[in-house]
Coordinates of C-alpha atoms and ligand atoms in Angstrom, one line a residue:
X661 CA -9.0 9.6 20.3
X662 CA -5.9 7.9 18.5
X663 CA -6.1 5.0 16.3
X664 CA -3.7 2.5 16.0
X665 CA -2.8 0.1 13.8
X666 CA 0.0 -2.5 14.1
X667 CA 1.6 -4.6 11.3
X668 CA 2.2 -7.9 10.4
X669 CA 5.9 -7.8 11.6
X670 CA 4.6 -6.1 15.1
X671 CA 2.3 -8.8 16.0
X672 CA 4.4 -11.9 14.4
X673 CA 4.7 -13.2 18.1
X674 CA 4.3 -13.3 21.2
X675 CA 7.2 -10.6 22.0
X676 CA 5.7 -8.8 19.8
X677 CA 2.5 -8.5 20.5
X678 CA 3.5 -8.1 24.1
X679 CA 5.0 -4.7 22.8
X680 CA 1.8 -3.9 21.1
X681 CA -0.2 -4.0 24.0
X682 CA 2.4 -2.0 26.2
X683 CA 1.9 0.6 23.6
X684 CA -2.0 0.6 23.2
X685 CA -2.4 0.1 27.7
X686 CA -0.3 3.1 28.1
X687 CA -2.1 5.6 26.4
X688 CA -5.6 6.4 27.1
X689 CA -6.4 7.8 23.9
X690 CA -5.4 4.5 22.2
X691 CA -9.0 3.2 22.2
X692 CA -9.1 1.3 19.1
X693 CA -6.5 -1.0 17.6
X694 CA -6.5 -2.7 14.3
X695 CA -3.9 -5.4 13.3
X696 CA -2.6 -7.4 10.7
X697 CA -1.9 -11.4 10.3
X698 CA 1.2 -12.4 12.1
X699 CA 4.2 -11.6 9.7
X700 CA 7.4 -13.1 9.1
X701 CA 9.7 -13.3 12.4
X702 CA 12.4 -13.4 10.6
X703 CA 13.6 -13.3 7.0
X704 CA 13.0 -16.6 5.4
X705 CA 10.4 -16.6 7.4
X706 CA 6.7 -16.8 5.1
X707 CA 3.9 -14.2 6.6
X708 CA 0.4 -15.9 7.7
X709 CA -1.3 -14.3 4.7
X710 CA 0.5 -16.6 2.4
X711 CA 0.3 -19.5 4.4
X712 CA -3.6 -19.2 3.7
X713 CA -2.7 -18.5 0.0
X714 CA -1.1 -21.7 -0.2
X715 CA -4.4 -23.6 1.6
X716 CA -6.3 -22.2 -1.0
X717 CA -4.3 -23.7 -3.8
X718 CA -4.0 -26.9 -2.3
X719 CA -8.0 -26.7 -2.1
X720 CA -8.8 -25.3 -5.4
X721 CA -6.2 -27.8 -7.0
X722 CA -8.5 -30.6 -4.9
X723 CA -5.0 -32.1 -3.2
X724 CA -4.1 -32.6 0.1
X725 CA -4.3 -29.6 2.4
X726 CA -4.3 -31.3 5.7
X727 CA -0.5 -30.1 6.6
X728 CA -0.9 -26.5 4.7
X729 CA -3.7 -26.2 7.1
X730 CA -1.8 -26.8 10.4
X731 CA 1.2 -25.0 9.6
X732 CA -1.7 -22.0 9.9
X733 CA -2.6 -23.3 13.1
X734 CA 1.0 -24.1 14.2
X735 CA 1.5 -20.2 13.8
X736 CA -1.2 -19.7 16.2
X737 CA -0.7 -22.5 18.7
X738 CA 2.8 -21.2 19.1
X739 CA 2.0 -17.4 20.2
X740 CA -1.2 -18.8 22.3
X741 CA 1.4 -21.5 24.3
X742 CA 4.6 -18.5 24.5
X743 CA 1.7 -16.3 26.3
X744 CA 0.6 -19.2 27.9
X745 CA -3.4 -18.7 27.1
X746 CA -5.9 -21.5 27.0
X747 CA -6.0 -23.6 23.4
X748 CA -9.6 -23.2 22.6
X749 CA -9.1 -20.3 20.3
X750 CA -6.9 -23.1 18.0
X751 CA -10.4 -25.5 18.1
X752 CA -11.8 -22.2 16.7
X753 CA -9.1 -22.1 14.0
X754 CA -9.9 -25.0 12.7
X755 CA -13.3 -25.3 12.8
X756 CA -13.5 -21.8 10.6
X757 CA -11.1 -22.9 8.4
X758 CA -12.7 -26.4 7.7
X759 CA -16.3 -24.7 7.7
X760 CA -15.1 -22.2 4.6
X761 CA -13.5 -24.9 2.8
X762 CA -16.7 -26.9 2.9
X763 CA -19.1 -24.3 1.6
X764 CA -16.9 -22.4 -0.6
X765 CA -15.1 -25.0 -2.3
X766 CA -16.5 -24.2 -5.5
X767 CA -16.8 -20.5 -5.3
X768 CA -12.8 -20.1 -5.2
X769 CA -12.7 -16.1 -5.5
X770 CA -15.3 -16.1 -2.1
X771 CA -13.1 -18.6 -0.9
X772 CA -9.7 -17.1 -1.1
X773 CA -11.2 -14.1 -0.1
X774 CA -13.0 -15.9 3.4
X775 CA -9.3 -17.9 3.8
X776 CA -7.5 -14.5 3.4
X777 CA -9.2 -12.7 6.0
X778 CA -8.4 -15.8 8.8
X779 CA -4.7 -14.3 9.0
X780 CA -6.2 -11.0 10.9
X781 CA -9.5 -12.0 12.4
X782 CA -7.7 -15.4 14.4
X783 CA -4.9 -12.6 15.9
X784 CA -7.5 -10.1 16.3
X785 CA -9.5 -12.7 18.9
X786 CA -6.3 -13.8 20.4
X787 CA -4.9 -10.5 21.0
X788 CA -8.1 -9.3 22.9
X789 CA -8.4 -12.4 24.9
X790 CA -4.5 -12.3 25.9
X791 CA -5.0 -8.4 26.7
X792 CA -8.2 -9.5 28.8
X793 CA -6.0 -11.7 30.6
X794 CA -3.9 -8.8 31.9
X795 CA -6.8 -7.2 33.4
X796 CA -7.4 -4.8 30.6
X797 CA -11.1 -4.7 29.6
X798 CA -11.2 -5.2 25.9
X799 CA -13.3 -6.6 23.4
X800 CA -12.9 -8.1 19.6
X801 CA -15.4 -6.4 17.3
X802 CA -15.3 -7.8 14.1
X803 CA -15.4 -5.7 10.6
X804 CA -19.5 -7.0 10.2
X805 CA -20.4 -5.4 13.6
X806 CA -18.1 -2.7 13.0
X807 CA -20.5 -1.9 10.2
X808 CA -17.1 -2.1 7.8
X809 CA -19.5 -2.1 4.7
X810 CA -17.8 -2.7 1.2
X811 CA -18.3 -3.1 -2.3
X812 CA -18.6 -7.0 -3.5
X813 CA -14.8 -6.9 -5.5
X814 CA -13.1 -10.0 -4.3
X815 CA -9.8 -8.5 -3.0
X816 CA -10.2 -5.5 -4.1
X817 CA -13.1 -4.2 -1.9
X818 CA -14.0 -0.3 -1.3
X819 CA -15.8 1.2 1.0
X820 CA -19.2 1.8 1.3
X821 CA -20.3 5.4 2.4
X822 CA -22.5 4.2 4.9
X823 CA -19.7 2.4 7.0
X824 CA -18.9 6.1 8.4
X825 CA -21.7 6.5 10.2
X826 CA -21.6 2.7 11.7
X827 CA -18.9 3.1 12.4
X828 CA -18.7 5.9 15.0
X829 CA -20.6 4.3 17.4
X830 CA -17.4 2.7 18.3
X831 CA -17.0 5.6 20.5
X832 CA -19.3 4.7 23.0
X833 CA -17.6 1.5 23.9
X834 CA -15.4 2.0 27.5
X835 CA -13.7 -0.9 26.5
X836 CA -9.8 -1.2 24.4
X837 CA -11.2 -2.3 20.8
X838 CA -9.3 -4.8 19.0
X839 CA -10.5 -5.0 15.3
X840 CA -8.7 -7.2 12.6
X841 CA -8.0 -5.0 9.6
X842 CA -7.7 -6.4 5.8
X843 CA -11.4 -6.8 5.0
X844 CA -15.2 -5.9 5.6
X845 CA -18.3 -7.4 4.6
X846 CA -20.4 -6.7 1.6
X847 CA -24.2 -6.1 1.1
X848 CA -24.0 -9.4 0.1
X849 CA -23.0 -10.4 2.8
X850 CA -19.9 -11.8 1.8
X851 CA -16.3 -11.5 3.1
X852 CA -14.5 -9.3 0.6
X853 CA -10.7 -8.2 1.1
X854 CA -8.6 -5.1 0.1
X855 CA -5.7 -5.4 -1.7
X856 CA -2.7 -7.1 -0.2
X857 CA -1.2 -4.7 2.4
X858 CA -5.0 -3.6 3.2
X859 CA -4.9 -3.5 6.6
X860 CA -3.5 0.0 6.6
X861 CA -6.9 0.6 4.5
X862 CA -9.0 -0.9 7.4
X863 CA -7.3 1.6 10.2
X864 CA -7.8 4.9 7.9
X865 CA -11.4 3.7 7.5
X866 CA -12.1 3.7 11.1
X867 CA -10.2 6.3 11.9
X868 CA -12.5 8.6 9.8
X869 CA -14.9 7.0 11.2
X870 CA -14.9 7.9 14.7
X871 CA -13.2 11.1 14.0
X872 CA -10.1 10.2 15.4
X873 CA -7.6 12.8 15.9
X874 CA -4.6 10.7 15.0
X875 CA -4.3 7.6 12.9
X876 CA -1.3 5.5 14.4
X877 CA 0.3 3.7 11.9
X878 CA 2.9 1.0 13.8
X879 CA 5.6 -0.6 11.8
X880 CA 8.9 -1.5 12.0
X881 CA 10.9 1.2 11.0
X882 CA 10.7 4.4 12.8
X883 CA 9.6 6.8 9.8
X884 CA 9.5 7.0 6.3
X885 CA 13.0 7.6 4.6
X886 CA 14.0 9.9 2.5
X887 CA 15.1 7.2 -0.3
X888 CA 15.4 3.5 -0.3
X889 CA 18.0 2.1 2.7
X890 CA 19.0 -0.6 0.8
X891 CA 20.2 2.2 -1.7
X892 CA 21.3 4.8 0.0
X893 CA 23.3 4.5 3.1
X894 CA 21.6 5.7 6.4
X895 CA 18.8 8.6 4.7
X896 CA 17.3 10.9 6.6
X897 CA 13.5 10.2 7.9
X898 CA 11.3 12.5 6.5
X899 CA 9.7 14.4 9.8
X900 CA 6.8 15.9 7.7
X901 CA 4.9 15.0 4.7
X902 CA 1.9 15.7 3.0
X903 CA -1.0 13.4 1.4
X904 CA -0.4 14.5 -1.6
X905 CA 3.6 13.5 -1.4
X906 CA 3.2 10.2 0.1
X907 CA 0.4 9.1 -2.7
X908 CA 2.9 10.4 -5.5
X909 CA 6.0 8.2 -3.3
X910 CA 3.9 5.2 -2.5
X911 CA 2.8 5.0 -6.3
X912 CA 6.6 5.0 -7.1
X913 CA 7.6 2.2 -5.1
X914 CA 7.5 3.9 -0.7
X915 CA 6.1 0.6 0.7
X916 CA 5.6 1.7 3.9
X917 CA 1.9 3.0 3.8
X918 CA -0.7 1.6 1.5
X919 CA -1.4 4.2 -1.0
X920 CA -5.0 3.6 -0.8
X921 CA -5.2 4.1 3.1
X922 CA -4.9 8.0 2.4
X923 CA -8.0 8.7 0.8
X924 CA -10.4 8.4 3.4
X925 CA -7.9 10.3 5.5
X926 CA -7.0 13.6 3.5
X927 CA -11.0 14.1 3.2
X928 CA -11.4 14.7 7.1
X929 CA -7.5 15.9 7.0
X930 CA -6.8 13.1 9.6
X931 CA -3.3 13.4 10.4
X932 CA -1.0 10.0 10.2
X933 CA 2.1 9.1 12.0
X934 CA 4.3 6.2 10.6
X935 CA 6.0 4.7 14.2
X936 CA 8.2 2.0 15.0
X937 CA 6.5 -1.0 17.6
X938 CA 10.0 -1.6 19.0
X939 CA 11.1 2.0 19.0
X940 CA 7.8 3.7 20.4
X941 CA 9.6 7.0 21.6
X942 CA 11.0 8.1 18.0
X943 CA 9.1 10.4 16.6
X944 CA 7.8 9.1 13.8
X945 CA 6.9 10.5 9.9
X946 CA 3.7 12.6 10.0
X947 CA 1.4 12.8 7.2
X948 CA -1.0 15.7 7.2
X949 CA -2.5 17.9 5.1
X950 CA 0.3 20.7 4.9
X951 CA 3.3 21.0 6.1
X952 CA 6.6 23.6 6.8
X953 CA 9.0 24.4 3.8
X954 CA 12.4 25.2 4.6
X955 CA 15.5 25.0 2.8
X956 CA 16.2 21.3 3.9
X957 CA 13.3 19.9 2.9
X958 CA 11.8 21.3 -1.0
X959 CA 12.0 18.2 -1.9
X960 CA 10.5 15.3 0.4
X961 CA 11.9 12.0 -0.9
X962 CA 13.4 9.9 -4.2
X963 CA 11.9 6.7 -5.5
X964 CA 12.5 5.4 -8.7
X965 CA 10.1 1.8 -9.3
X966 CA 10.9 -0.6 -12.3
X967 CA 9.1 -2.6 -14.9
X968 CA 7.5 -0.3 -17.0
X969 CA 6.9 -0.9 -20.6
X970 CA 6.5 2.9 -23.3
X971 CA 5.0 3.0 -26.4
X972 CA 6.3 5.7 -28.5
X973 CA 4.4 7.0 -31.1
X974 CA 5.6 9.3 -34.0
X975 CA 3.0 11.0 -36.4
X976 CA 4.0 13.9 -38.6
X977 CA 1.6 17.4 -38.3
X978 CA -0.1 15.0 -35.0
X979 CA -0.7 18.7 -33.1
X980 CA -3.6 19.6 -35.9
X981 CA -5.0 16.4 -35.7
X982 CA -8.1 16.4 -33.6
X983 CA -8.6 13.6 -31.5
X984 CA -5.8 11.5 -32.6
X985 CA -4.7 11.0 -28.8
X986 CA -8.1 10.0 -27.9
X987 CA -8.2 7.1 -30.9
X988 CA -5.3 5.9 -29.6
X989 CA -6.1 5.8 -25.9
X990 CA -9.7 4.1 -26.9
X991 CA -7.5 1.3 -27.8
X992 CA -6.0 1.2 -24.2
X993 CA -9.4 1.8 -22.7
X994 CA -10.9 -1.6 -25.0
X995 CA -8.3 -3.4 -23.3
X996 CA -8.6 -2.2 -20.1
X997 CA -5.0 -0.5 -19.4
X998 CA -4.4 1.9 -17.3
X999 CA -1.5 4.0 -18.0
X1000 CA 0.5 6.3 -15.8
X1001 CA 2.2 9.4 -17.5
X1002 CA 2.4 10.7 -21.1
X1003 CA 5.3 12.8 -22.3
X1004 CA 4.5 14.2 -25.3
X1005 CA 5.6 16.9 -28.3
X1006 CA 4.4 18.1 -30.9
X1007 CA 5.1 15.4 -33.2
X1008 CA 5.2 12.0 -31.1
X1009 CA 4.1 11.2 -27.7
X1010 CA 4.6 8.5 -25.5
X1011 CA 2.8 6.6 -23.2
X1012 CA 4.0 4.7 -20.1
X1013 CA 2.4 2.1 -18.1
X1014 CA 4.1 -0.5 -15.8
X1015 CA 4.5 -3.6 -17.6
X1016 CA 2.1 -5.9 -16.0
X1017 CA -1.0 -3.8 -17.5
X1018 CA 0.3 -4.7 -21.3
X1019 CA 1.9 -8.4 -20.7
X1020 CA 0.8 -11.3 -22.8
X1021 CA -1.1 -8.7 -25.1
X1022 CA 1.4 -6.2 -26.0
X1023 CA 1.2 -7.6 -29.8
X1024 CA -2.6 -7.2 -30.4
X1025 CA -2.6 -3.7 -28.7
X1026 CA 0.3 -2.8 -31.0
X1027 CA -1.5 -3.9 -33.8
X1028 CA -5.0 -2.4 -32.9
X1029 CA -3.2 1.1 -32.9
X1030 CA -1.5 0.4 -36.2
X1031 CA -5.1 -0.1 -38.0
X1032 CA -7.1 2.2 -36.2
X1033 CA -5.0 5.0 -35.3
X1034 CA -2.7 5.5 -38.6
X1035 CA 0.5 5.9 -36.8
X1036 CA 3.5 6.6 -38.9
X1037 CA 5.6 5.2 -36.4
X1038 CA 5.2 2.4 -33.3
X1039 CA 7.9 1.0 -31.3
X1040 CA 7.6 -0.6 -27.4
X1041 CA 10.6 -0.2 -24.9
X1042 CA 10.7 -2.1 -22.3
X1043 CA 12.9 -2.1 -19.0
X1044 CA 12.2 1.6 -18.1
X1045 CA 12.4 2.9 -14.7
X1046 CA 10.7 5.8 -13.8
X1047 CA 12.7 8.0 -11.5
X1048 CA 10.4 10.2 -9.3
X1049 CA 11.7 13.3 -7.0
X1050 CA 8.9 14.7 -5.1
X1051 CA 8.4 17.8 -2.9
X1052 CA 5.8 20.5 -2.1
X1053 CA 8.6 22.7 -2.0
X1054 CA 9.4 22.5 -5.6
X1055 CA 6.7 25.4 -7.1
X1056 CA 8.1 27.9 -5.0
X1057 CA 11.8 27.4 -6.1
X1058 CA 13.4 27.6 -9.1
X1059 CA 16.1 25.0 -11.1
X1060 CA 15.2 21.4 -9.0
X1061 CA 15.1 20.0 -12.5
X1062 CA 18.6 21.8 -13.6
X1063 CA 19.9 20.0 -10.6
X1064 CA 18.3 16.6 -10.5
X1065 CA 19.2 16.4 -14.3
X1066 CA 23.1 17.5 -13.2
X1067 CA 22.7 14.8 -10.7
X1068 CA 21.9 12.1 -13.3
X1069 CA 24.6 13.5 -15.9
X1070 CA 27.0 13.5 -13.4
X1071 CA 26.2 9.6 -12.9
X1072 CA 26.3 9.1 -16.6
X1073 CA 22.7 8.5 -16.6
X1074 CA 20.8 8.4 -20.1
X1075 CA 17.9 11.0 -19.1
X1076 CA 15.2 9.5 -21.8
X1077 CA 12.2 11.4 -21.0
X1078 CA 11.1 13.9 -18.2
X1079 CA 7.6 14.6 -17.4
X1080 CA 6.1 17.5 -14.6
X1081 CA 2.4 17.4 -13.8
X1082 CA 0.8 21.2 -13.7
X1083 CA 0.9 20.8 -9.6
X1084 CA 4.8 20.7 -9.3
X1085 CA 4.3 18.2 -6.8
X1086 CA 7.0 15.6 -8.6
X1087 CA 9.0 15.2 -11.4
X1088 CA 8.8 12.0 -13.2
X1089 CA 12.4 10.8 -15.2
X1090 CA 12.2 7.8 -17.7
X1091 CA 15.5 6.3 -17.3
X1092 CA 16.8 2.3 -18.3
X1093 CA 16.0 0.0 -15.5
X1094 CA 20.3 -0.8 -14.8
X1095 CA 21.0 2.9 -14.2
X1096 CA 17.9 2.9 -11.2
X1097 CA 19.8 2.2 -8.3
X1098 CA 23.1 4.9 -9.4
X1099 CA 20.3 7.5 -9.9
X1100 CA 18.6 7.6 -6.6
X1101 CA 22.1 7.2 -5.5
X1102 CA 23.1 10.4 -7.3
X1103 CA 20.2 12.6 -6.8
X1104 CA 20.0 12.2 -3.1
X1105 CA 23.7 12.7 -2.5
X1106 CA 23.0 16.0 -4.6
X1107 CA 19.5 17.1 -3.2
X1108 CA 20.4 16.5 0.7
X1109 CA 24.1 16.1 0.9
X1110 CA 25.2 19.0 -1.7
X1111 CA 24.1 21.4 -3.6
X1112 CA 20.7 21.1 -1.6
X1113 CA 17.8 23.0 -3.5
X1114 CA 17.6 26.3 -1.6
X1115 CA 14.5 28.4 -1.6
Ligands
LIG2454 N1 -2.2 -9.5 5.9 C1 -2.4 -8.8 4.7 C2 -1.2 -8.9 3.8 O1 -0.2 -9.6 4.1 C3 -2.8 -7.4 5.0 C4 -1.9 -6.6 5.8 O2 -1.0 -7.1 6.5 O3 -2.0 -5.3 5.7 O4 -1.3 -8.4 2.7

C-alpha cells in the first residue's frame, strides 16, 4: 500500500488537481491520499493558508472580514466551476467559516488554529467529490475519524501514540481515501495544527499507520537537489538519501520535506520518495534508512541557512572548572532558548542559535551570564551563516574537511568556526552571512564538479 501526499502547488487548481487524481487512479496501491490547501498558481500569487491567516486578523482585530472571507471562497468557487461540480460545497465553506468565527471569537489561538485547518479540509471534500464524479469510489475521512489524535499545542500539535492503532483500520476501506493533512484533533477535542508546512507531517503519520510500504511525497520539483537552484546552476538530484541526512539538510535550510515528517517514518523505516505532480515518471529522491556509497556521492548535499546570532565566551583555566558550561546554559534554559551547535576550546566556547530564539532579549541574557556565570569575556555576533556539508559517506573517507575548507579559501571565505558532531554525518562552518551564497557556490563546484571526495 503507497501513501501519497500532494502539495499546495499540486492541488492549486483545477489542472492541477486533475493531475493528482490521474496519478492516485492509476495506481492501485495509491489507496490513501492526503493533501494540502490550494497553493499559489503562480508567483505573486498568496497560498490559501494565508488567506485564512489574514481572516483571522481581520477577526481578532474586530474589523471587517466580509471580503477576506470570500476571497477564501472565491479560491474555491473557482476550481469547483473549472471542474464544473455543483456549488453546494461553497454553502459549506461558509457556513464553517462563519460557525468558527462565532464560537471562537474570543479564544483566538483555537480560532486560528479551526480557520487554519479550512485550507486542507474544504479541498480534501472537493477533491473526493470531483473524483466521485469520475466514477472512482472514494470517500473524505476527516483527521477526527481517522483517529489523528494529538497533543492540545495550538499549531504546534504532536501525535498521540494511540493514533497508530486508529489509524490502521484505514486498510479495510475498498474505497480511494482522500484525507486533508495539516492537523488532527485533540483529547480535548479541539482542532490543533502542526507547524506551517505540516501536511507532510499528516501523510508520514498515516503512513506509519497503516504500514504503508511507501510514503509518496508529491511536489513540484522532481527530487531533492544537491544544493540550492537558485544558487547553483542546474545541481544534481540526490537519487538516495538517508533520514538522518535529510533531518541534518532540512534543519539547514532543504525546504522540500518537513523535518518533522521523518520521525514517525525512520521508526518503522518507511521509505519516502520526493516526486514531481507534473513530472510523475522521474524518479524521484528516496529517503530510507540506508543507502549505497560510492565515490559520487560521500557527501549528499550543501546548505548553508542565515540568521544566526553566537555568543562567544572566553574564561581563562575554564577546562578545570566544573560545571561552568552548565551555569551558563541554565541561563539559556530560564529563558527558554534552544541553541544549535557549540564549538568550543579549552579556554572559550561559543554557542550558536538562530537569531529569532534571542531577539528582543539578547541584553538581559547577556547580562544574566555576566552576574551569574563570571565570564571574563562576552561578546554577541550577529549575521552568521552556518554552512552545512552533509554525507553518510564522510566517516569512511578521509580529508572532506581539507577540501571543503580549500573550497572556501579558494573563494576567499573567512572560515570563523567549524564544528563535526561524533557521527560524521555533517560538518557545520560558521561563516559571515555575505559570503553564504559564494560558499555553497564553491564547495559544490569542488565536491561534485572537481576534486570530488573519493573513497
Ligand atoms: N497549508 C499549510 C501551510 O501552508 C500546510 C501545508 O501545506 O503543508 O503551511
Amino acid at each position: 500500500m503507497k501513501v501519497s501526499k500532494f502539495g499546495g502547488s499540486s492541488v492549486s487548481n483545477a489542472e492541477q488537481i486533475k493531475k493528482v487524481l490521474n496519478i492516485v487512479n492509476s495506481d492501485e496501491d495509491r489507496k490513501i491520499t492526503i493533501v494540502s490547501a490550494p497553493g499559489k498558481r503562480h508567483k505573486e500569487d498568496v497560498k490559501t493558508t494565508d488567506l485564512l491567516i489574514r481572516l483571522y486578523e481581520k477577526v481578532i482585530d474586530r474589523l471587517d472580514y466580509i471580503s477576506k472571507k470570500e476571497e477564501i471562497i472565491q479560491r474555491y468557487a473557482d476550481i469547483i466551476h473549472e471542474l464544473h461540480m455543483s456549488d453546494t460545497l461553497l454553502s459549506t465553506i461558509d457556513q464553517t467559516l462563519e460557525s468558527y468565527i462565532a464560537t471562537l471569537k474570543d479564544k483566538p489561538s483555537r480560532l486560528l488554529d479551526a480557520l487554519l485547518s479550512c485550507g486542507e479540509n474544504f479541498n480534501a471534500q472537493l477533491i473526493a467529490e470531483y473524483n466521485n464524479s469520475q466514477g472512482v469510489p472514494t470517500r473524505y475521512i476527516s483527521p477526527g475519524d481517522a483517529g489523528i489524535t494529538v497533543t492540545d499545542l495550538p499549531q504546534n500539535a504532536q501525535i498521540l501514540d494511540q493514533s497508530y492503532e486508529a489509524l490502521y483500520k484505514l486498510r479495510e476501506y475498498d474505497e480511494k481515501l482522500i484525507i486533508p493533512g495539516f492537523f488532527g484533533l485533540s483529547r480535548q477535542n479541539y482542532i490543533v495544527t502542526f507547524p506551517r508546512g505540516g501536511s507532510d507531517i499528516t501523510g508520514a503519520i498515516v503512513a506509519r499507520g497503516v504500514r504503508a510500504d511507501i510514503y509518496e511525497n508529491f511536489t513540484d520539483v522532481s527530487g531533492i537537489f544537491r544544493a540550492n537552484p537558485s544558487i547553483v546552476k542546474n545541481p544534481e538530484v540526490i537519487d538516495e538519501i538517508t533520514y538522518r541526512e535529510m533531518r541534518e539538510l532540512s534543519y539547514a535550510g532543504f525546504g522540500v520535506f518537513h523535518d518533522e515528517a521523518l520521525q514517525p517514518l525512520h521508526k518503522d523505516r518507511i521509505p519516502v520518495v520526493i516526486k514531481n505532480t507534473n513530472r510523475p515518471d522521474d524518479i524521484g529522491t528516496y529517503i530510507r534508512h540506508d543507502r549505497e556509497i560510492n565515490s559520487n556521492n560521500v557527501i549528499s548535499g550543501i546548505s548553508c541557512d542565515k540568521d544566526f546570532t553566537v555568543l562567544n565566551i572566553k574564561k581563562y583555566l575554564m577546562n578545570r572548572q566544573v560545571g561552568f558550561t552548565r551555569k551558563i546554559l541554565g541561563v539559556l534554559e530560564d529563558y527558554e532558548i534552544s541553541f544549535d551547535h557549540m564549538p568550543s576550546g579549552i579556554d572559550s566556547i561559543s554557542i550558536i542559535m538562530r537569531s529569532k530564539e534571542i531577539q528582543h532579549r539578547e541584553e538581559q541574557v547577556l547580562n544574566d551570564i555576566r552576574e551569574r556565570c563570571e565570564v571574563d569575556e562576552l561578546s554577541v555576533e550577529h549575521d552568521l551563516a552556518v554552512l552545512m556539508i552533509v554525507g553518510e559517506g564522510m566517516h569512511r573517507i578521509v580529508g572532506t574537511a581539507n577540501t571543503i575548507t580549500h573550497a572556501l579559501a579558494e573563494a576567499n571565505i573567512n572560515l570563523k568556526m567549524m564544528n563535526q558532531g561524533a557521527s560524521e554525518i555533517s560538518i557545520m562552518f560558521g561563516i559571515d552571512v555575505i559570503d553564504a551564497e559564494k560558499a555553497v557556490k564553491s564547495t559544490y563546484e569542488y565536491c561534485y564538479n572537481g576534486q570530488c571526495l573519493k573513497i
